[in-house]
């Protein structure tokens, strides 16, 4: 790790042939929720998982929502830079761009032939999107098959995901089983993956709801100075007067401070909340927000420096992506060859 952060405790794992894989959609500026909910686990996995770690930028998936090439390129670049800046180490993990491994689209087709329409029609995420008025493309409907191909391609054994994605991993399990039964007489050409539900911190946004790009309530990772203070200043609090006791348990600022401060400091801050003062001076939400902004700025300072360096040197980022894509393609071609053989295409 390049800088301190929450450690993710993993159950003991010993199988060096195990492979962990997770994908991230390049869909907007990365925020504290993404860091504590996803990036921190990837960093823990690259350090603690005994087998190979595959982390990829799901740009094919993003085409279901982004139809502006320049914007997509920019989002992919920003996500790659963010991951590397936060501590993904290309010597420990494979960080690749999905579209650099086009084999995945062929596997998607092979899987489509063993996937019932009913299975795809049951996808919660698809149904939710349609219920919210999105006019679905065939690609959106077919999204779980592409996701299954992402997972099955490197024969991943473990797939860390948020709650909303567990059903997609279960679909990948079904597709692997159906493929093996139909084409390979049950031989394990494709490996059934297991989902691991991320036990990550739930990060509230500035309005107290879940922090999310879709709600416009995010705190980006790499803001600093006045702009960061301004965003942190927008975190919603109640209207208790300065000097009166405050309730830390229900305070959004305190919930965010918990991500950064150690236990000793949190106890001290909780005392200031209860008393409504710090030593002899009154203590209010404004002071708590100052502490929070200082913590965010300090915590991400090393990552911000690397972010700025990598942003100024896109060739370094591209070199990492290319090197990783070479390894990912090697693995993909091996799986695809086995699948083609099983189907009678070789
Ligand atoms: P967003 O809601 O901003 O669109 P995504 O759905 O793209 O974020 O999520 C990317 C990853 O970040 C997922 O693993 C998700 O679980 C995690 N994540 C996003 N927001 C939060 C949050 N507020 N708290 C914890 N994890 C989050
Ligand atoms: N569908 C995931 C999301 O929206 C991203 C993703 C694509 C993914 N392919 C994957 C996650 C394979 C895990 C494994 O968050």
Tab-separated table of C-alpha atoms and ligand atoms in Angstrom:
chain	number	residue	atom	x	y	z
A	1	UNK	CA	0.000	0.000	0.000
A	2	UNK	CA	1.252	3.444	-0.745
A	3	UNK	CA	-0.637	5.098	2.059
A	4	UNK	CA	-2.719	4.209	5.086
A	5	UNK	CA	-6.298	3.092	4.816
A	6	UNK	CA	-8.793	0.643	6.167
A	7	UNK	CA	-7.659	-2.931	5.931
A	8	UNK	CA	-10.028	-5.510	4.643
A	9	UNK	CA	-9.871	-8.700	6.625
A	10	UNK	CA	-10.052	-11.687	4.340
A	11	UNK	CA	-10.852	-15.232	5.351
A	12	UNK	CA	-7.730	-17.419	5.150
A	13	UNK	CA	-7.129	-18.465	1.567
A	14	UNK	CA	-4.419	-20.769	0.466
A	15	UNK	CA	-5.099	-21.756	-3.121
A	16	UNK	CA	-2.500	-20.073	-5.284
A	17	UNK	CA	-4.403	-21.128	-8.426
A	18	UNK	CA	-7.393	-19.126	-7.247
A	19	UNK	CA	-8.198	-16.019	-9.258
A	20	UNK	CA	-10.053	-12.982	-8.090
A	21	UNK	CA	-11.706	-10.674	-10.590
A	22	UNK	CA	-13.791	-7.581	-10.419
A	23	UNK	CA	-14.815	-4.947	-12.939
A	24	UNK	CA	-15.497	-1.292	-12.532
A	25	UNK	CA	-17.589	0.788	-14.898
A	26	UNK	CA	-15.995	4.051	-15.994
A	27	UNK	CA	-19.056	6.139	-15.363
A	28	UNK	CA	-17.972	9.297	-13.536
A	29	UNK	CA	-15.529	10.983	-11.182
A	30	UNK	CA	-14.453	8.661	-8.397
A	31	UNK	CA	-15.711	9.604	-4.950
A	32	UNK	CA	-15.215	8.586	-1.305
A	33	UNK	CA	-17.976	5.942	-1.615
A	34	UNK	CA	-16.148	4.267	-4.510
A	35	UNK	CA	-12.860	4.395	-2.614
A	36	UNK	CA	-14.073	2.889	0.665
A	37	UNK	CA	-16.652	0.661	-1.064
A	38	UNK	CA	-14.521	-0.777	-3.855
A	39	UNK	CA	-10.985	0.510	-4.427
A	40	UNK	CA	-9.791	-0.201	-0.869
A	41	UNK	CA	-10.877	-3.854	-1.241
A	42	UNK	CA	-9.023	-4.233	-4.524
A	43	UNK	CA	-5.862	-2.955	-2.874
A	44	UNK	CA	-6.308	-5.331	0.067
A	45	UNK	CA	-6.924	-8.216	-2.339
A	46	UNK	CA	-3.840	-7.550	-4.433
A	47	UNK	CA	-1.801	-7.688	-1.230
A	48	UNK	CA	-3.506	-10.590	0.534
A	49	UNK	CA	-5.097	-12.834	-2.082
A	50	UNK	CA	-2.815	-15.794	-2.789
A	51	UNK	CA	-3.679	-16.186	-6.479
A	52	UNK	CA	-3.769	-13.743	-9.373
A	53	UNK	CA	-5.905	-10.582	-9.140
A	54	UNK	CA	-7.701	-9.268	-12.231
A	55	UNK	CA	-9.195	-5.783	-12.057
A	56	UNK	CA	-10.619	-4.319	-15.212
A	57	UNK	CA	-12.237	-1.184	-16.532
A	58	UNK	CA	-15.558	-2.237	-17.987
A	59	UNK	CA	-15.660	0.014	-21.050
A	60	UNK	CA	-17.758	-2.342	-23.207
A	61	UNK	CA	-20.335	-2.308	-20.417
A	62	UNK	CA	-20.235	1.491	-20.253
A	63	UNK	CA	-21.399	1.667	-23.885
A	64	UNK	CA	-24.867	0.743	-22.623
A	65	UNK	CA	-25.057	4.256	-21.138
A	66	UNK	CA	-22.299	6.443	-22.636
A	67	UNK	CA	-22.560	7.301	-26.310
A	68	UNK	CA	-19.843	9.925	-26.528
A	69	UNK	CA	-16.444	8.500	-27.507
A	70	UNK	CA	-14.351	11.381	-26.159
A	71	UNK	CA	-16.191	11.268	-22.850
A	72	UNK	CA	-15.697	7.501	-22.548
A	73	UNK	CA	-11.982	7.769	-23.337
A	74	UNK	CA	-11.638	10.456	-20.674
A	75	UNK	CA	-13.531	8.410	-18.068
A	76	UNK	CA	-11.450	5.308	-18.771
A	77	UNK	CA	-8.250	7.322	-18.445
A	78	UNK	CA	-9.436	8.903	-15.202
A	79	UNK	CA	-10.404	5.558	-13.690
A	80	UNK	CA	-7.084	3.949	-14.634
A	81	UNK	CA	-5.144	6.881	-13.171
A	82	UNK	CA	-7.245	6.809	-9.993
A	83	UNK	CA	-6.678	3.095	-9.444
A	84	UNK	CA	-2.946	3.383	-9.948
A	85	UNK	CA	-2.725	6.543	-7.823
A	86	UNK	CA	-4.606	4.846	-4.973
A	87	UNK	CA	-2.169	1.967	-4.902
A	88	UNK	CA	-3.062	-0.714	-7.435
A	89	UNK	CA	0.358	-2.138	-8.169
A	90	UNK	CA	0.767	-3.520	-11.698
A	91	UNK	CA	3.396	-5.937	-10.390
A	92	UNK	CA	0.813	-7.491	-8.087
A	93	UNK	CA	-2.468	-7.114	-9.955
A	94	UNK	CA	-3.569	-7.104	-13.568
A	95	UNK	CA	-5.333	-3.816	-14.306
A	96	UNK	CA	-6.707	-3.887	-17.825
A	97	UNK	CA	-9.206	-2.266	-20.118
A	98	UNK	CA	-11.968	-4.705	-21.039
A	99	UNK	CA	-11.933	-3.752	-24.728
A	100	UNK	CA	-8.216	-4.643	-24.927
A	101	UNK	CA	-9.333	-8.264	-24.481
A	102	UNK	CA	-11.810	-8.626	-27.369
A	103	UNK	CA	-11.954	-12.415	-26.810
A	104	UNK	CA	-14.542	-11.600	-24.187
A	105	UNK	CA	-17.078	-10.696	-26.883
A	106	UNK	CA	-16.686	-14.082	-28.579
A	107	UNK	CA	-17.179	-15.881	-25.291
A	108	UNK	CA	-20.295	-13.754	-24.744
A	109	UNK	CA	-21.714	-15.173	-27.977
A	110	UNK	CA	-20.876	-18.752	-27.023
A	111	UNK	CA	-22.599	-18.209	-23.667
A	112	UNK	CA	-25.653	-16.698	-25.342
A	113	UNK	CA	-26.363	-20.017	-26.996
A	114	UNK	CA	-26.772	-21.741	-23.630
A	115	UNK	CA	-28.627	-18.906	-21.895
A	116	UNK	CA	-32.408	-18.908	-21.715
A	117	UNK	CA	-34.283	-15.671	-22.346
A	118	UNK	CA	-36.060	-16.295	-19.029
A	119	UNK	CA	-32.788	-16.075	-17.096
A	120	UNK	CA	-31.997	-12.656	-18.576
A	121	UNK	CA	-35.589	-11.486	-18.125
A	122	UNK	CA	-35.317	-12.128	-14.386
A	123	UNK	CA	-32.330	-9.758	-13.936
A	124	UNK	CA	-33.236	-7.253	-11.175
A	125	UNK	CA	-30.866	-4.625	-12.433
A	126	UNK	CA	-32.390	-4.731	-15.941
A	127	UNK	CA	-35.938	-4.682	-14.559
A	128	UNK	CA	-35.087	-1.726	-12.263
A	129	UNK	CA	-33.660	0.262	-15.139
A	130	UNK	CA	-36.707	-0.391	-17.297
A	131	UNK	CA	-38.972	0.492	-14.339
A	132	UNK	CA	-37.112	3.828	-14.103
A	133	UNK	CA	-38.094	4.630	-17.665
A	134	UNK	CA	-34.866	3.671	-19.476
A	135	UNK	CA	-35.631	2.455	-22.996
A	136	UNK	CA	-33.515	-0.705	-23.050
A	137	UNK	CA	-31.157	-1.597	-25.875
A	138	UNK	CA	-30.517	-5.260	-26.691
A	139	UNK	CA	-27.053	-4.624	-25.180
A	140	UNK	CA	-28.512	-3.627	-21.827
A	141	UNK	CA	-30.673	-6.756	-21.822
A	142	UNK	CA	-27.658	-8.848	-22.707
A	143	UNK	CA	-25.352	-7.197	-20.175
A	144	UNK	CA	-25.296	-10.208	-17.770
A	145	UNK	CA	-23.880	-12.455	-20.516
A	146	UNK	CA	-21.019	-10.008	-21.142
A	147	UNK	CA	-20.432	-9.838	-17.397
A	148	UNK	CA	-20.435	-13.654	-17.215
A	149	UNK	CA	-17.845	-13.758	-20.010
A	150	UNK	CA	-15.670	-11.262	-18.075
A	151	UNK	CA	-15.809	-13.545	-15.055
A	152	UNK	CA	-15.483	-16.930	-16.778
A	153	UNK	CA	-12.747	-15.865	-19.186
A	154	UNK	CA	-9.883	-15.924	-16.634
A	155	UNK	CA	-11.612	-18.812	-14.808
A	156	UNK	CA	-12.116	-16.560	-11.794
A	157	UNK	CA	-12.912	-18.300	-8.553
A	158	UNK	CA	-13.836	-15.241	-6.490
A	159	UNK	CA	-15.782	-12.170	-7.586
A	160	UNK	CA	-16.106	-9.347	-5.046
A	161	UNK	CA	-19.197	-7.282	-5.809
A	162	UNK	CA	-21.797	-5.034	-4.198
A	163	UNK	CA	-25.267	-6.383	-3.376
A	164	UNK	CA	-26.769	-5.218	-6.664
A	165	UNK	CA	-24.351	-7.395	-8.660
A	166	UNK	CA	-24.678	-10.712	-6.814
A	167	UNK	CA	-27.461	-11.913	-9.093
A	168	UNK	CA	-25.232	-11.313	-12.114
A	169	UNK	CA	-22.539	-13.548	-10.588
A	170	UNK	CA	-25.189	-16.225	-9.977
A	171	UNK	CA	-26.106	-15.974	-13.660
A	172	UNK	CA	-22.444	-16.501	-14.541
A	173	UNK	CA	-22.530	-19.657	-12.397
A	174	UNK	CA	-25.585	-20.901	-14.307
A	175	UNK	CA	-24.019	-20.107	-17.666
A	176	UNK	CA	-20.810	-21.962	-16.743
A	177	UNK	CA	-22.798	-25.028	-15.686
A	178	UNK	CA	-25.013	-24.976	-18.787
A	179	UNK	CA	-22.026	-24.551	-21.082
A	180	UNK	CA	-20.138	-27.415	-19.466
A	181	UNK	CA	-23.199	-29.697	-19.568
A	182	UNK	CA	-24.248	-28.930	-23.141
A	183	UNK	CA	-20.861	-28.774	-24.807
A	184	UNK	CA	-18.410	-30.663	-22.638
A	185	UNK	CA	-20.393	-33.551	-21.128
A	186	UNK	CA	-20.074	-31.856	-17.719
A	187	UNK	CA	-16.266	-31.420	-17.838
A	188	UNK	CA	-15.210	-28.203	-16.073
A	189	UNK	CA	-14.158	-26.230	-19.152
A	190	UNK	CA	-15.586	-23.158	-17.461
A	191	UNK	CA	-15.137	-22.714	-13.722
A	192	UNK	CA	-18.074	-21.759	-11.474
A	193	UNK	CA	-17.167	-18.555	-9.643
A	194	UNK	CA	-18.242	-17.530	-6.147
A	195	UNK	CA	-19.492	-14.031	-5.362
A	196	UNK	CA	-18.068	-12.276	-2.345
A	197	UNK	CA	-20.375	-9.636	-0.998
A	198	UNK	CA	-18.311	-6.621	-0.116
A	199	UNK	CA	-18.659	-5.739	3.568
A	200	UNK	CA	-17.454	-2.271	2.807
A	201	UNK	CA	-18.347	0.795	4.742
A	202	UNK	CA	-21.527	2.503	3.626
A	203	UNK	CA	-20.479	6.032	2.817
A	204	UNK	CA	-23.104	8.785	3.142
A	205	UNK	CA	-23.115	11.652	0.671
A	206	UNK	CA	-23.326	15.362	1.432
A	207	UNK	CA	-27.127	15.072	1.687
A	208	UNK	CA	-27.007	12.048	4.017
A	209	UNK	CA	-28.245	9.577	1.357
A	210	UNK	CA	-25.848	6.933	-0.029
A	211	UNK	CA	-23.017	8.768	-1.787
A	212	UNK	CA	-23.531	8.236	-5.521
A	213	UNK	CA	-22.800	9.961	-8.809
A	214	UNK	CA	-26.477	9.621	-9.615
A	215	UNK	CA	-27.488	11.742	-6.603
A	216	UNK	CA	-25.018	14.599	-7.135
A	217	UNK	CA	-23.942	14.298	-3.476
A	218	UNK	CA	-20.355	13.123	-3.857
A	219	UNK	CA	-17.035	14.153	-2.360
A	220	UNK	CA	-14.391	13.474	-5.042
A	221	UNK	CA	-11.129	11.876	-3.880
A	222	UNK	CA	-8.725	14.391	-5.239
A	223	UNK	CA	-10.244	17.741	-4.365
A	224	UNK	CA	-8.219	19.896	-2.013
A	225	UNK	CA	-8.009	23.385	-0.494
A	226	UNK	CA	-10.931	25.757	-0.863
A	227	UNK	CA	-12.893	23.548	-3.250
A	228	UNK	CA	-12.756	20.613	-0.867
A	229	UNK	CA	-13.778	22.839	2.074
A	230	UNK	CA	-16.702	24.127	0.029
A	231	UNK	CA	-17.924	20.581	-0.751
A	232	UNK	CA	-17.471	19.413	2.843
A	233	UNK	CA	-19.304	22.579	3.954
A	234	UNK	CA	-22.355	21.267	2.091
A	235	UNK	CA	-22.667	18.128	4.253
A	236	UNK	CA	-26.140	18.375	5.740
A	237	UNK	CA	-26.419	18.773	9.529
A	238	UNK	CA	-29.263	19.793	11.849
A	239	UNK	CA	-29.636	23.340	13.092
A	240	UNK	CA	-28.347	22.979	16.670
A	241	UNK	CA	-26.906	26.291	17.895
A	242	UNK	CA	-23.153	26.639	18.286
A	243	UNK	CA	-22.184	25.622	21.811
A	244	UNK	CA	-25.164	23.292	22.387
A	245	UNK	CA	-24.580	19.513	22.682
A	246	UNK	CA	-24.554	17.627	19.361
A	247	UNK	CA	-25.493	14.021	18.586
A	248	UNK	CA	-22.525	12.315	16.919
A	249	UNK	CA	-24.512	9.118	16.278
A	250	UNK	CA	-26.853	10.803	13.794
A	251	UNK	CA	-24.372	13.288	12.307
A	252	UNK	CA	-23.285	12.836	8.666
A	253	UNK	CA	-20.015	14.678	9.298
A	254	UNK	CA	-19.166	12.290	12.140
A	255	UNK	CA	-20.075	9.277	9.951
A	256	UNK	CA	-17.543	10.512	7.391
A	257	UNK	CA	-14.930	11.269	10.063
A	258	UNK	CA	-15.169	7.617	11.140
A	259	UNK	CA	-13.628	6.607	7.807
A	260	UNK	CA	-10.449	8.511	8.607
A	261	UNK	CA	-9.879	9.080	12.332
A	262	UNK	CA	-8.541	6.411	14.664
A	263	UNK	CA	-10.455	5.295	17.759
A	264	UNK	CA	-8.661	7.622	20.155
A	265	UNK	CA	-9.359	10.663	18.029
A	266	UNK	CA	-12.975	9.625	17.469
A	267	UNK	CA	-13.528	9.340	21.223
A	268	UNK	CA	-12.117	12.823	21.711
A	269	UNK	CA	-14.315	14.251	18.963
A	270	UNK	CA	-17.370	12.468	20.365
A	271	UNK	CA	-16.638	14.165	23.710
A	272	UNK	CA	-16.609	17.572	21.981
A	273	UNK	CA	-19.948	16.722	20.319
A	274	UNK	CA	-21.506	15.747	23.663
A	275	UNK	CA	-20.222	18.852	25.429
A	276	UNK	CA	-20.789	21.255	22.547
A	277	UNK	CA	-17.347	22.592	23.335
A	278	UNK	CA	-13.678	21.840	22.925
A	279	UNK	CA	-11.551	22.890	25.885
A	280	UNK	CA	-13.084	26.282	26.642
A	281	UNK	CA	-14.238	27.197	23.153
A	282	UNK	CA	-17.623	26.236	21.677
A	283	UNK	CA	-17.567	23.308	19.238
A	284	UNK	CA	-20.057	23.142	16.359
A	285	UNK	CA	-20.612	21.460	13.011
A	286	UNK	CA	-18.337	23.989	11.295
A	287	UNK	CA	-15.401	22.772	13.395
A	288	UNK	CA	-16.244	19.130	12.696
A	289	UNK	CA	-16.298	19.940	8.975
A	290	UNK	CA	-12.882	21.604	9.190
A	291	UNK	CA	-11.509	18.459	10.813
A	292	UNK	CA	-13.095	16.316	8.111
A	293	UNK	CA	-11.683	18.392	5.237
A	294	UNK	CA	-8.215	18.279	6.829
A	295	UNK	CA	-8.436	14.486	7.191
A	296	UNK	CA	-9.554	13.946	3.592
A	297	UNK	CA	-6.831	16.216	2.285
A	298	UNK	CA	-4.120	14.521	4.344
A	299	UNK	CA	-5.305	10.949	3.738
A	300	UNK	CA	-5.313	11.308	-0.037
A	301	UNK	CA	-2.237	13.572	-0.307
A	302	UNK	CA	0.176	10.844	-1.520
A	303	UNK	CA	-2.449	9.479	-3.928
A	304	UNK	CA	-3.192	13.006	-5.176
A	305	UNK	CA	0.491	13.558	-5.945
A	306	UNK	CA	0.587	10.308	-7.917
A	307	UNK	CA	-2.686	11.215	-9.620
A	308	UNK	CA	-1.181	14.499	-10.784
A	309	UNK	CA	2.000	12.779	-11.936
A	310	UNK	CA	0.121	10.096	-13.886
A	311	UNK	CA	-2.277	12.616	-15.381
A	312	UNK	CA	0.736	14.474	-16.754
A	313	UNK	CA	2.280	11.192	-18.029
A	314	UNK	CA	-0.516	9.288	-19.788
A	315	UNK	CA	2.093	7.148	-21.563
A	316	UNK	CA	2.978	5.516	-18.207
A	317	UNK	CA	-0.667	4.618	-17.646
A	318	UNK	CA	-1.056	3.295	-21.171
A	319	UNK	CA	2.075	1.141	-20.729
A	320	UNK	CA	0.562	-0.456	-17.603
A	321	UNK	CA	-2.740	-1.103	-19.370
A	322	UNK	CA	-0.985	-2.641	-22.356
A	323	UNK	CA	1.226	-4.875	-20.222
A	324	UNK	CA	-1.775	-6.072	-18.239
A	325	UNK	CA	-3.813	-6.604	-21.397
A	326	UNK	CA	-1.087	-8.890	-22.732
A	327	UNK	CA	-1.364	-11.128	-19.648
A	328	UNK	CA	-5.174	-10.968	-19.620
A	329	UNK	CA	-5.302	-11.930	-23.326
A	330	UNK	CA	-2.952	-14.853	-22.773
A	331	UNK	CA	-5.332	-16.244	-20.179
A	332	UNK	CA	-8.385	-15.364	-22.292
A	333	UNK	CA	-7.058	-17.080	-25.406
A	334	UNK	CA	-6.418	-20.265	-23.485
A	335	UNK	CA	-9.993	-20.369	-22.125
A	336	UNK	CA	-11.479	-19.412	-25.474
A	337	UNK	CA	-9.517	-22.153	-27.230
A	338	UNK	CA	-10.903	-24.733	-24.791
A	339	UNK	CA	-14.435	-23.405	-25.283
A	340	UNK	CA	-14.145	-23.373	-29.084
A	341	UNK	CA	-12.914	-26.937	-29.011
A	342	UNK	CA	-15.778	-28.013	-26.787
A	343	UNK	CA	-18.279	-26.378	-29.174
A	344	UNK	CA	-16.743	-27.933	-32.285
A	345	UNK	CA	-15.321	-24.677	-33.628
A	346	UNK	CA	-11.742	-25.947	-33.663
B	1	LIG	P1	-22.180	5.267	-8.125
B	1	LIG	O1	-23.293	4.933	-7.146
B	1	LIG	O2	-21.493	6.542	-7.772
B	1	LIG	O3	-22.667	5.237	-9.578
B	1	LIG	P2	-21.058	2.714	-8.741
B	1	LIG	O4	-22.429	2.103	-8.718
B	1	LIG	O5	-20.359	2.891	-10.047
B	1	LIG	O6	-21.115	4.132	-7.972
B	1	LIG	O7	-20.150	1.897	-7.742
B	1	LIG	C1	-18.824	1.495	-7.967
B	1	LIG	C2	-18.358	0.769	-6.718
B	1	LIG	O8	-18.326	1.675	-5.584
B	1	LIG	C3	-19.272	-0.376	-6.305
B	1	LIG	O9	-18.462	-1.441	-5.830
B	1	LIG	C4	-20.112	0.197	-5.183
B	1	LIG	O10	-20.544	-0.808	-4.270
B	1	LIG	C5	-19.138	1.167	-4.516
B	1	LIG	N1	-19.866	2.295	-3.904
B	1	LIG	C6	-20.468	3.313	-4.579
B	1	LIG	N2	-21.029	4.193	-3.722
B	1	LIG	C7	-20.800	3.724	-2.468
B	1	LIG	C8	-21.132	4.207	-1.148
B	1	LIG	N3	-21.793	5.341	-0.959
B	1	LIG	N4	-20.727	3.476	-0.077
B	1	LIG	C9	-20.024	2.317	-0.278
B	1	LIG	N5	-19.693	1.816	-1.487
B	1	LIG	C10	-20.057	2.501	-2.581
B	2	LIG	N1	-21.615	-4.771	-13.670
B	2	LIG	C1	-20.629	-4.253	-12.723
B	2	LIG	C2	-21.130	-2.920	-12.138
B	2	LIG	O1	-21.912	-2.225	-12.767
B	2	LIG	C3	-19.294	-4.047	-13.394
B	2	LIG	C4	-18.784	-5.345	-13.945
B	2	LIG	C5	-18.729	-5.693	-15.255
B	2	LIG	C6	-18.290	-6.448	-13.178
B	2	LIG	N2	-18.203	-6.951	-15.365
B	2	LIG	C7	-17.934	-7.444	-14.142
B	2	LIG	C8	-18.126	-6.659	-11.816
B	2	LIG	C9	-17.408	-8.691	-13.719
B	2	LIG	C10	-17.605	-7.911	-11.402
B	2	LIG	C11	-17.265	-8.890	-12.364
B	2	LIG	O2	-20.684	-2.547	-11.050
